[in-house]
């Protein structure tokens, strides 16, 4: 497949799962537009890695919680370049704590980044996709949004919201030949889980190990492909059998 004209935006591409997705897409021949907010150094490292590997990577900076910033940066990009082929909404944060101990900032920051970010990123980009009448949208949720996790009421609420929004948008865009799917990773080896109780978590996973960012990335590459053109409105769990 020639993917050289199919530009793909990956939000939160400077580390963890986002970085693995960006690298995997580049190796599959897609030109990558890698989003970052504050960590320009990691974004530049990603760009250098992709280009050293023979791929194409463009960086774009904006704050997914800032609606006006998203509208301007993404609107300007679309006016210059047309519609993306793929949009991967990966940017997210967690602020874990028991519910009584959650601060207002813990709740608001997680909901603004993980759930409002869905709207803020996709709102400027969906109409160009509709006019093109083809494309792929992938959201990155979490097992926490599927089953709910202790100490993650805020994160579970945000990711469950992403799953619901993904399914609804899939129905709206299906007639335009745009697929909209969600990947819900389980316990994946990233900095986000570095302080987690690893042994306790692994004991609940049938496969007995953590997943890798590359395993999540492989799922994203498949969902972007022509072969996945009849898959939409789905939540793909990458979790070692946890649910």
Coordinates of N, CA and C in Angstrom, one line a residue:
X1 N 0.8 -1.2 0.0 CA 0.0 0.0 0.0 C 0.9 1.2 0.0
X2 N 0.5 2.2 -0.8 CA 1.2 3.5 -0.8 C 0.5 4.5 0.1
X3 N 1.1 4.7 1.3 CA 0.5 5.6 2.3 C 1.2 7.0 2.3
X4 N 2.0 7.3 1.3 CA 2.8 8.5 1.3 C 2.0 9.8 1.2
X5 N 0.8 9.7 0.8 CA -0.1 10.9 0.8 C -1.1 11.0 1.9
X6 N -1.0 10.1 2.8 CA -2.0 10.0 3.9 C -1.4 10.5 5.2
X7 N -1.5 11.8 5.4 CA -1.0 12.4 6.6 C -1.8 12.0 7.8
X8 N -1.1 11.7 8.9 CA -1.8 11.3 10.1 C -1.3 12.2 11.3
X9 N -2.3 12.8 12.0 CA -2.0 13.5 13.2 C -2.1 12.6 14.4
X10 N -1.0 12.7 15.2 CA -1.0 12.0 16.5 C -0.8 13.0 17.6
X11 N -1.9 13.1 18.5 CA -1.7 14.0 19.6 C -1.0 13.3 20.7
X12 N -0.3 14.1 21.5 CA 0.5 13.5 22.6 C 1.5 12.6 22.1
X13 N 2.2 13.0 21.1 CA 3.2 12.1 20.4 C 4.6 12.2 21.0
X14 N 4.8 12.9 22.0 CA 6.2 13.1 22.5 C 6.7 12.0 23.4
X15 N 5.8 11.1 23.8 CA 6.3 10.1 24.7 C 5.3 8.9 24.8
X16 N 5.8 7.8 25.4 CA 4.9 6.7 25.7 C 4.2 6.1 24.5
X17 N 2.9 5.9 24.6 CA 2.1 5.3 23.6 C 2.1 6.2 22.3
X18 N 2.0 7.5 22.5 CA 1.9 8.4 21.3 C 3.2 8.3 20.5
X19 N 4.3 8.2 21.1 CA 5.6 8.1 20.4 C 5.7 6.8 19.6
X20 N 5.3 5.7 20.3 CA 5.3 4.4 19.6 C 4.3 4.4 18.4
X21 N 3.2 5.0 18.5 CA 2.3 5.1 17.4 C 2.9 5.9 16.3
X22 N 3.5 7.0 16.6 CA 4.1 7.9 15.5 C 5.2 7.1 14.8
X23 N 6.0 6.4 15.5 CA 7.1 5.7 14.9 C 6.6 4.5 14.0
X24 N 5.6 3.8 14.5 CA 5.0 2.7 13.8 C 4.3 3.2 12.5
X25 N 3.6 4.3 12.6 CA 3.0 4.9 11.4 C 4.0 5.3 10.4
X26 N 5.1 5.9 10.8 CA 6.1 6.3 9.9 C 6.7 5.0 9.2
X27 N 6.9 4.0 9.9 CA 7.5 2.8 9.3 C 6.5 2.1 8.4
X28 N 5.2 2.4 8.5 CA 4.2 1.9 7.6 C 4.0 2.8 6.4
X29 N 4.8 3.9 6.3 CA 4.8 4.8 5.2 C 3.9 6.0 5.3
X30 N 3.3 6.3 6.5 CA 2.5 7.4 6.6 C 3.3 8.7 7.0
X31 N 3.1 9.8 6.4 CA 3.7 11.0 6.9 C 3.0 11.4 8.2
X32 N 3.8 11.7 9.2 CA 3.3 11.9 10.6 C 3.3 13.4 10.9
X33 N 2.2 13.8 11.5 CA 2.2 15.2 12.1 C 2.1 14.9 13.6
X34 N 3.2 15.2 14.3 CA 3.3 14.9 15.7 C 3.0 16.1 16.6
X35 N 2.0 16.0 17.4 CA 1.6 17.0 18.3 C 2.4 17.0 19.6
X36 N 2.7 18.1 20.1 CA 3.2 18.2 21.5 C 2.7 19.5 22.1
X37 N 2.7 19.6 23.4 CA 2.3 20.9 24.1 C 3.5 21.6 24.7
X38 N 4.1 21.0 25.7 CA 5.2 21.6 26.4 C 6.5 21.0 26.1
X39 N 6.6 19.7 25.9 CA 7.8 19.0 25.8 C 8.4 19.0 24.4
X40 N 8.9 20.2 24.0 CA 9.5 20.4 22.7 C 10.7 19.5 22.5
X41 N 11.5 19.3 23.5 CA 12.7 18.5 23.4 C 12.4 17.0 23.0
X42 N 11.4 16.4 23.6 CA 11.1 15.0 23.3 C 10.5 15.0 21.9
X43 N 9.7 16.1 21.5 CA 9.1 16.1 20.2 C 10.2 16.2 19.1
X44 N 11.2 17.0 19.4 CA 12.3 17.1 18.4 C 13.1 15.8 18.3
X45 N 13.2 15.1 19.4 CA 13.9 13.8 19.4 C 13.1 12.8 18.6
X46 N 11.8 12.8 18.7 CA 10.9 12.0 17.9 C 11.1 12.3 16.4
X47 N 11.0 13.5 16.1 CA 11.2 13.9 14.7 C 12.5 13.5 14.1
X48 N 13.6 13.6 14.9 CA 14.9 13.2 14.4 C 14.9 11.7 14.2
X49 N 14.3 10.9 15.2 CA 14.3 9.5 15.1 C 13.5 9.0 13.8
X50 N 12.4 9.6 13.5 CA 11.6 9.2 12.4 C 12.3 9.6 11.1
X51 N 12.9 10.7 11.0 CA 13.7 11.1 9.8 C 14.9 10.3 9.6
X52 N 15.6 9.9 10.7 CA 16.8 9.1 10.6 C 16.4 7.7 10.0
X53 N 15.1 7.3 10.3 CA 14.6 6.0 9.8 C 14.0 6.1 8.4
X54 N 14.1 7.3 7.8 CA 13.7 7.5 6.4 C 12.2 7.9 6.3
X55 N 11.6 8.3 7.4 CA 10.2 8.8 7.4 C 10.1 10.3 7.4
X56 N 8.9 10.7 7.4 CA 8.6 12.2 7.4 C 7.8 12.5 8.6
X57 N 8.3 13.6 9.3 CA 7.6 14.0 10.5 C 7.5 15.5 10.6
X58 N 6.4 16.1 10.8 CA 6.1 17.5 11.0 C 5.6 17.7 12.4
X59 N 6.1 18.7 13.1 CA 5.7 18.9 14.5 C 4.6 20.0 14.5
X60 N 3.7 19.9 15.4 CA 2.7 20.9 15.6 C 2.5 21.1 17.1
X61 N 2.4 22.3 17.6 CA 2.3 22.6 19.0 C 1.0 23.2 19.3
X62 N 0.2 22.7 20.2 CA -1.0 23.4 20.8 C -1.4 22.7 22.1
X63 N -2.2 23.3 22.8 CA -2.7 22.8 24.1 C -4.1 22.2 23.9
X64 N -4.3 20.9 24.0 CA -5.6 20.3 23.7 C -6.7 20.8 24.6
X65 N -6.3 21.4 25.8 CA -7.4 22.0 26.7 C -7.8 23.4 26.3
X66 N -7.1 24.0 25.3 CA -7.4 25.3 24.9 C -8.1 25.3 23.6
X67 N -9.4 25.5 23.6 CA -10.2 25.4 22.4 C -9.8 26.4 21.3
X68 N -9.6 27.6 21.7 CA -9.2 28.6 20.7 C -7.8 28.3 20.1
X69 N -6.9 27.8 20.9 CA -5.6 27.4 20.4 C -5.7 26.2 19.4
X70 N -6.5 25.2 19.7 CA -6.8 24.1 18.8 C -7.4 24.6 17.5
X71 N -8.4 25.4 17.6 CA -9.1 25.9 16.4 C -8.2 26.7 15.5
X72 N -7.3 27.5 16.0 CA -6.4 28.3 15.2 C -5.4 27.4 14.6
X73 N -4.7 26.7 15.4 CA -3.5 25.9 14.9 C -4.0 24.8 13.9
X74 N -5.0 24.1 14.3 CA -5.5 23.0 13.4 C -6.3 23.5 12.2
X75 N -7.0 24.6 12.4 CA -7.7 25.3 11.3 C -6.7 25.8 10.3
X76 N -5.7 26.5 10.7 CA -4.6 27.0 9.8 C -4.0 25.8 9.1
X77 N -3.7 24.7 9.8 CA -3.0 23.6 9.1 C -3.9 23.0 8.0
X78 N -5.2 22.9 8.3 CA -6.1 22.3 7.3 C -6.3 23.2 6.1
X79 N -6.3 24.5 6.3 CA -6.4 25.5 5.2 C -5.2 25.3 4.3
X80 N -4.0 25.1 4.9 CA -2.8 25.0 4.0 C -2.6 23.6 3.4
X81 N -3.1 22.6 4.1 CA -2.7 21.2 3.6 C -3.9 20.3 3.3
X82 N -5.1 20.8 3.6 CA -6.3 19.9 3.3 C -6.5 19.0 4.5
X83 N -7.4 18.0 4.3 CA -7.7 17.1 5.4 C -6.6 16.1 5.7
X84 N -6.6 15.7 7.0 CA -5.7 14.5 7.4 C -6.4 13.3 6.8
X85 N -5.6 12.2 6.6 CA -6.2 10.9 6.4 C -6.6 10.3 7.7
X86 N -5.7 10.5 8.7 CA -6.0 9.9 10.0 C -5.8 10.9 11.1
X87 N -6.6 10.7 12.2 CA -6.4 11.5 13.4 C -6.4 10.6 14.6
X88 N -5.4 10.6 15.4 CA -5.3 9.8 16.5 C -5.3 10.6 17.8
X89 N -6.4 10.6 18.5 CA -6.5 11.4 19.7 C -5.9 10.6 20.9
X90 N -4.7 10.9 21.2 CA -3.9 10.1 22.2 C -3.6 10.9 23.4
X91 N -3.5 12.3 23.3 CA -3.1 13.1 24.4 C -3.9 12.9 25.7
X92 N -3.3 12.6 26.8 CA -4.0 12.4 28.0 C -3.2 12.5 29.3
X93 N -3.8 12.7 30.4 CA -3.1 12.7 31.7 C -3.9 11.9 32.7
X94 N -3.3 11.5 33.8 CA -4.0 11.0 34.9 C -3.6 11.7 36.2
X95 N -4.5 11.8 37.2 CA -4.2 12.3 38.5 C -4.9 11.4 39.5
X96 N -4.3 10.3 39.8 CA -5.0 9.3 40.6 C -5.0 9.6 42.1
X97 N -6.2 9.3 42.7 CA -6.3 9.4 44.1 C -7.7 8.8 44.5
X98 N -7.9 8.5 45.8 CA -9.2 8.1 46.3 C -10.1 9.3 46.1
X99 N -11.4 9.0 45.7 CA -12.3 10.0 45.4 C -12.4 11.1 46.5
X100 N -12.5 10.8 47.8 CA -12.6 11.9 48.8 C -11.4 12.8 48.8
X101 N -10.2 12.3 48.3 CA -9.0 13.0 48.3 C -8.7 13.8 47.0
X102 N -9.6 13.6 46.0 CA -9.4 14.3 44.8 C -9.6 15.8 45.0
X103 N -8.7 16.6 44.4 CA -8.9 18.0 44.4 C -9.7 18.5 43.2
X104 N -10.2 19.7 43.3 CA -10.9 20.2 42.1 C -10.0 20.2 40.9
X105 N -8.7 20.5 41.1 CA -7.8 20.6 40.0 C -7.5 19.2 39.4
X106 N -7.5 18.2 40.3 CA -7.3 16.8 39.9 C -8.5 16.4 38.9
X107 N -9.7 16.8 39.3 CA -10.9 16.4 38.5 C -10.8 17.2 37.2
X108 N -10.7 18.5 37.3 CA -10.8 19.4 36.1 C -9.7 19.2 35.1
X109 N -8.5 19.0 35.6 CA -7.4 18.8 34.6 C -7.5 17.5 33.8
X110 N -8.0 16.5 34.5 CA -8.1 15.2 33.8 C -9.3 15.3 32.8
X111 N -10.4 15.8 33.2 CA -11.6 15.9 32.3 C -11.3 16.9 31.1
X112 N -10.6 18.0 31.4 CA -10.3 19.0 30.3 C -9.4 18.4 29.3
X113 N -8.3 17.6 29.8 CA -7.3 17.1 28.8 C -7.9 15.9 28.1
X114 N -8.5 14.9 28.8 CA -8.8 13.7 28.2 C -10.2 13.7 27.4
X115 N -11.1 14.5 28.0 CA -12.5 14.5 27.3 C -12.7 15.8 26.5
X116 N -12.4 16.9 27.1 CA -12.6 18.2 26.3 C -11.6 18.1 25.1
X117 N -10.4 17.5 25.3 CA -9.5 17.4 24.2 C -10.0 16.7 23.0
X118 N -10.9 15.7 23.2 CA -11.6 15.0 22.1 C -12.3 16.1 21.2
X119 N -13.1 16.9 21.9 CA -13.9 17.9 21.1 C -13.0 19.0 20.5
X120 N -12.1 19.5 21.3 CA -11.2 20.6 20.9 C -10.4 20.2 19.7
X121 N -9.9 19.0 19.6 CA -9.0 18.5 18.5 C -9.9 18.2 17.3
X122 N -11.0 17.5 17.5 CA -11.7 17.0 16.3 C -12.6 18.0 15.7
X123 N -13.1 18.9 16.5 CA -14.1 19.9 15.9 C -13.6 20.6 14.7
X124 N -12.3 21.1 14.7 CA -11.8 21.8 13.5 C -11.5 20.9 12.3
X125 N -11.4 19.6 12.6 CA -10.9 18.7 11.6 C -11.9 17.8 10.9
X126 N -13.1 17.7 11.5 CA -14.1 16.7 11.0 C -14.7 17.2 9.7
X127 N -15.0 18.5 9.5 CA -15.6 18.9 8.3 C -14.7 18.8 7.1
X128 N -13.4 19.0 7.2 CA -12.5 18.7 6.1 C -12.5 17.2 5.7
X129 N -12.6 16.4 6.7 CA -12.7 14.9 6.5 C -14.0 14.6 5.7
X130 N -15.1 15.2 6.2 CA -16.4 15.0 5.6 C -16.4 15.4 4.1
X131 N -15.8 16.5 3.8 CA -15.7 16.9 2.4 C -14.9 16.0 1.6
X132 N -13.9 15.4 2.2 CA -13.0 14.4 1.5 C -13.7 13.1 1.3
X133 N -14.6 12.8 2.2 CA -15.4 11.5 2.2 C -14.5 10.3 2.4
X134 N -13.5 10.4 3.2 CA -12.7 9.2 3.6 C -11.8 9.6 4.8
X135 N -11.4 8.6 5.5 CA -10.5 8.9 6.6 C -10.7 8.0 7.8
X136 N -9.8 8.2 8.7 CA -9.8 7.3 9.9 C -9.7 8.2 11.2
X137 N -10.5 8.0 12.2 CA -10.3 8.6 13.5 C -10.1 7.5 14.5
X138 N -9.1 7.6 15.4 CA -8.9 6.7 16.4 C -8.7 7.4 17.7
X139 N -9.5 7.0 18.7 CA -9.2 7.6 20.1 C -8.6 6.6 21.0
X140 N -7.8 7.1 21.9 CA -7.1 6.2 22.8 C -7.8 6.4 24.2
X141 N -8.5 5.4 24.6 CA -9.2 5.4 25.9 C -8.4 4.6 27.0
X142 N -9.0 3.7 27.7 CA -8.3 3.0 28.7 C -9.2 1.9 29.2
X143 N -8.7 0.8 29.7 CA -9.5 -0.2 30.4 C -10.2 0.5 31.6
X144 N -9.6 1.5 32.1 CA -10.3 2.3 33.2 C -11.6 2.8 32.8
X145 N -11.7 3.2 31.5 CA -13.0 3.8 31.0 C -14.0 2.7 30.7
X146 N -13.6 1.4 30.6 CA -14.5 0.3 30.3 C -15.0 -0.3 31.6
X147 N -14.2 -0.5 32.6 CA -14.6 -1.2 33.8 C -14.6 -0.3 35.0
X148 N -13.9 0.8 35.0 CA -13.7 1.6 36.2 C -12.6 1.1 37.1
X149 N -11.7 1.9 37.6 CA -10.6 1.5 38.4 C -10.6 2.2 39.7
X150 N -10.3 1.5 40.8 CA -10.2 2.2 42.1 C -9.1 3.3 42.0
X151 N -9.5 4.4 42.6 CA -8.5 5.5 42.6 C -8.4 6.3 41.3
X152 N -9.3 6.0 40.4 CA -9.3 6.7 39.1 C -10.7 7.2 38.7
X153 N -11.5 7.7 39.6 CA -12.8 8.1 39.3 C -12.8 9.2 38.2
X154 N -11.9 10.1 38.3 CA -11.7 11.2 37.3 C -11.3 10.6 36.0
X155 N -10.3 9.8 36.0 CA -9.8 9.2 34.8 C -10.8 8.3 34.1
X156 N -11.5 7.4 34.9 CA -12.5 6.5 34.4 C -13.6 7.3 33.8
X157 N -14.0 8.4 34.4 CA -15.1 9.2 33.9 C -14.7 9.8 32.5
X158 N -13.5 10.4 32.5 CA -13.0 11.0 31.2 C -12.9 9.9 30.1
X159 N -12.4 8.8 30.4 CA -12.2 7.8 29.3 C -13.5 7.1 28.9
X160 N -14.4 6.9 29.9 CA -15.7 6.4 29.5 C -16.4 7.4 28.6
X161 N -16.2 8.7 28.9 CA -16.8 9.7 28.0 C -16.2 9.7 26.6
X162 N -14.9 9.5 26.5 CA -14.3 9.3 25.2 C -14.9 8.2 24.4
X163 N -15.1 7.0 25.1 CA -15.7 5.9 24.5 C -17.1 6.2 23.9
X164 N -17.9 6.8 24.8 CA -19.2 7.1 24.3 C -19.2 8.1 23.1
X165 N -18.4 9.1 23.2 CA -18.3 10.1 22.2 C -17.8 9.5 20.9
X166 N -16.8 8.6 21.0 CA -16.3 7.8 19.8 C -17.4 7.1 19.1
X167 N -18.2 6.3 19.9 CA -19.3 5.5 19.3 C -20.3 6.4 18.6
X168 N -20.7 7.5 19.2 CA -21.6 8.4 18.6 C -21.1 9.0 17.3
X169 N -19.9 9.5 17.4 CA -19.3 10.1 16.2 C -19.2 9.1 15.0
X170 N -18.9 7.8 15.4 CA -18.8 6.8 14.4 C -20.1 6.7 13.6
X171 N -21.2 6.8 14.3 CA -22.5 6.7 13.6 C -22.7 7.9 12.7
X172 N -22.4 9.1 13.1 CA -22.5 10.3 12.3 C -21.7 10.3 11.1
X173 N -20.5 9.7 11.1 CA -19.6 9.8 10.0 C -19.5 8.6 9.1
X174 N -20.2 7.5 9.5 CA -20.2 6.3 8.7 C -20.6 6.5 7.2
X175 N -21.6 7.3 7.0 CA -22.0 7.5 5.6 C -21.0 8.3 4.7
X176 N -20.1 8.9 5.4 CA -19.0 9.6 4.7 C -17.7 8.8 4.5
X177 N -17.9 7.5 4.8 CA -16.8 6.5 4.7 C -15.6 6.9 5.6
X178 N -15.9 7.4 6.7 CA -14.9 7.7 7.8 C -15.2 6.8 8.9
X179 N -14.2 6.0 9.3 CA -14.3 5.1 10.4 C -13.8 5.8 11.7
X180 N -14.5 5.5 12.8 CA -14.1 6.0 14.1 C -14.1 4.9 15.1
X181 N -13.0 4.6 15.6 CA -12.8 3.5 16.6 C -12.0 4.0 17.8
X182 N -12.0 3.1 18.8 CA -11.3 3.4 20.1 C -10.4 2.3 20.4
X183 N -9.2 2.6 20.9 CA -8.3 1.6 21.5 C -8.3 1.8 23.0
X184 N -8.6 0.7 23.7 CA -8.6 0.8 25.2 C -7.4 0.0 25.8
X185 N -6.2 0.6 26.0 CA -5.1 -0.1 26.5 C -5.4 -0.5 28.0
X186 N -4.7 -1.6 28.4 CA -4.7 -2.0 29.8 C -3.4 -1.4 30.4
X187 N -2.7 -2.3 31.1 CA -1.5 -1.9 31.8 C -0.3 -2.0 30.9
X188 N 0.1 -0.8 30.4 CA 1.1 -0.7 29.4 C 2.4 0.0 30.0
X189 N 3.5 -0.5 29.6 CA 4.8 0.0 30.2 C 5.1 1.4 29.7
X190 N 4.7 2.4 30.4 CA 5.0 3.8 30.1 C 5.2 4.5 31.4
X191 N 5.7 5.8 31.3 CA 6.0 6.6 32.5 C 4.7 6.8 33.3
X192 N 3.5 6.8 32.6 CA 2.3 7.1 33.3 C 2.0 6.0 34.4
X193 N 2.6 4.8 34.3 CA 2.3 3.8 35.3 C 3.5 3.4 36.2
X194 N 4.5 4.3 36.1 CA 5.8 4.0 36.8 C 5.6 3.8 38.3
X195 N 4.6 4.5 38.9 CA 4.4 4.4 40.4 C 3.3 3.5 40.8
X196 N 2.8 2.7 39.8 CA 1.7 1.8 40.1 C 2.2 0.6 40.8
X197 N 1.2 -0.1 41.6 CA 1.6 -1.3 42.3 C 1.7 -2.5 41.3
X198 N 2.8 -2.7 40.7 CA 3.0 -3.6 39.6 C 2.6 -5.0 39.9
X199 N 3.1 -5.6 41.0 CA 2.8 -7.0 41.3 C 1.3 -7.3 41.5
X200 N 0.6 -6.4 42.1 CA -0.8 -6.5 42.3 C -1.6 -6.5 41.0
X201 N -1.1 -5.5 40.1 CA -1.8 -5.4 38.8 C -1.6 -6.6 38.0
X202 N -0.3 -7.1 37.9 CA 0.0 -8.2 37.1 C -0.7 -9.5 37.5
X203 N -1.0 -9.6 38.8 CA -1.7 -10.8 39.3 C -3.1 -10.9 38.8
X204 N -3.7 -9.7 38.3 CA -5.0 -9.7 37.8 C -5.1 -9.9 36.3
X205 N -3.9 -9.9 35.6 CA -3.9 -10.0 34.2 C -3.7 -11.4 33.8
X206 N -4.6 -12.0 33.0 CA -4.4 -13.4 32.6 C -3.0 -13.7 32.0
X207 N -2.6 -12.8 31.1 CA -1.3 -13.0 30.5 C -0.1 -12.8 31.4
X208 N -0.3 -12.2 32.6 CA 0.7 -12.1 33.6 C 1.8 -11.1 33.3
X209 N 1.6 -10.2 32.4 CA 2.6 -9.2 32.0 C 2.0 -7.9 31.6
X210 N 2.8 -6.9 31.6 CA 2.4 -5.6 31.1 C 2.5 -5.6 29.6
X211 N 1.7 -4.8 28.9 CA 1.8 -4.7 27.5 C 2.8 -3.6 27.1
X212 N 3.1 -3.5 25.9 CA 4.1 -2.6 25.4 C 3.4 -1.5 24.5
X213 N 4.0 -0.3 24.5 CA 3.4 0.7 23.6 C 3.4 0.3 22.2
X214 N 4.3 -0.6 21.8 CA 4.4 -1.0 20.4 C 3.2 -1.9 20.0
X215 N 2.7 -2.7 21.0 CA 1.5 -3.5 20.8 C 0.3 -2.7 20.6
X216 N 0.2 -1.6 21.3 CA -0.9 -0.6 21.1 C -0.8 0.0 19.7
X217 N 0.4 0.4 19.4 CA 0.7 1.1 18.1 C 0.3 0.2 16.9
X218 N 0.6 -1.1 17.0 CA 0.3 -2.1 15.9 C -1.2 -2.1 15.7
X219 N -2.0 -2.0 16.7 CA -3.5 -1.9 16.6 C -3.9 -0.7 15.8
X220 N -3.2 0.5 16.2 CA -3.6 1.7 15.5 C -3.2 1.6 14.0
X221 N -2.1 1.1 13.7 CA -1.7 0.9 12.3 C -2.7 0.1 11.5
X222 N -3.2 -1.0 12.1 CA -4.2 -1.8 11.4 C -5.5 -1.0 11.2
X223 N -5.9 -0.3 12.2 CA -7.2 0.5 12.1 C -7.1 1.6 11.1
X224 N -5.9 2.1 10.8 CA -5.7 3.1 9.8 C -5.7 2.5 8.4
X225 N -5.6 1.2 8.3 CA -5.3 0.6 7.0 C -6.6 0.5 6.1
X226 N -6.4 0.3 4.8 CA -7.6 0.0 4.0 C -8.3 -1.3 4.4
X227 N -7.6 -2.2 4.9 CA -8.2 -3.5 5.3 C -9.1 -3.4 6.4
X228 N -9.0 -2.3 7.2 CA -9.9 -2.0 8.3 C -11.1 -1.1 8.0
X229 N -11.4 -1.0 6.7 CA -12.4 0.0 6.2 C -13.8 -0.4 6.6
X230 N -14.0 -1.6 7.1 CA -15.4 -2.0 7.5 C -15.5 -2.1 9.0
X231 N -14.5 -1.6 9.7 CA -14.5 -1.7 11.2 C -14.8 -0.2 11.7
X232 N -15.9 0.0 12.3 CA -16.1 1.3 12.9 C -17.0 1.1 14.1
X233 N -17.0 2.1 15.1 CA -17.8 2.1 16.3 C -17.4 1.1 17.3
X234 N -16.1 0.6 17.2 CA -15.6 -0.5 18.0 C -14.6 0.0 19.1
X235 N -14.6 -0.7 20.2 CA -13.6 -0.5 21.2 C -12.7 -1.7 21.2
X236 N -11.4 -1.5 20.8 CA -10.5 -2.6 20.8 C -9.7 -2.6 22.1
X237 N -9.8 -3.7 22.8 CA -9.2 -3.8 24.1 C -7.8 -4.4 23.9
X238 N -6.7 -3.7 24.4 CA -5.4 -4.3 24.3 C -4.9 -4.4 25.7
X239 N -5.2 -5.5 26.4 CA -5.1 -5.5 27.8 C -4.6 -6.9 28.4
X240 N -4.2 -7.8 27.6 CA -3.8 -9.1 28.1 C -4.8 -10.0 28.7
X241 N -6.1 -9.7 28.4 CA -7.2 -10.5 28.9 C -7.7 -10.0 30.2
X242 N -7.4 -8.8 30.6 CA -7.9 -8.2 31.9 C -9.4 -8.2 32.0
X243 N -10.1 -7.9 30.9 CA -11.5 -8.0 30.8 C -12.0 -8.8 29.6

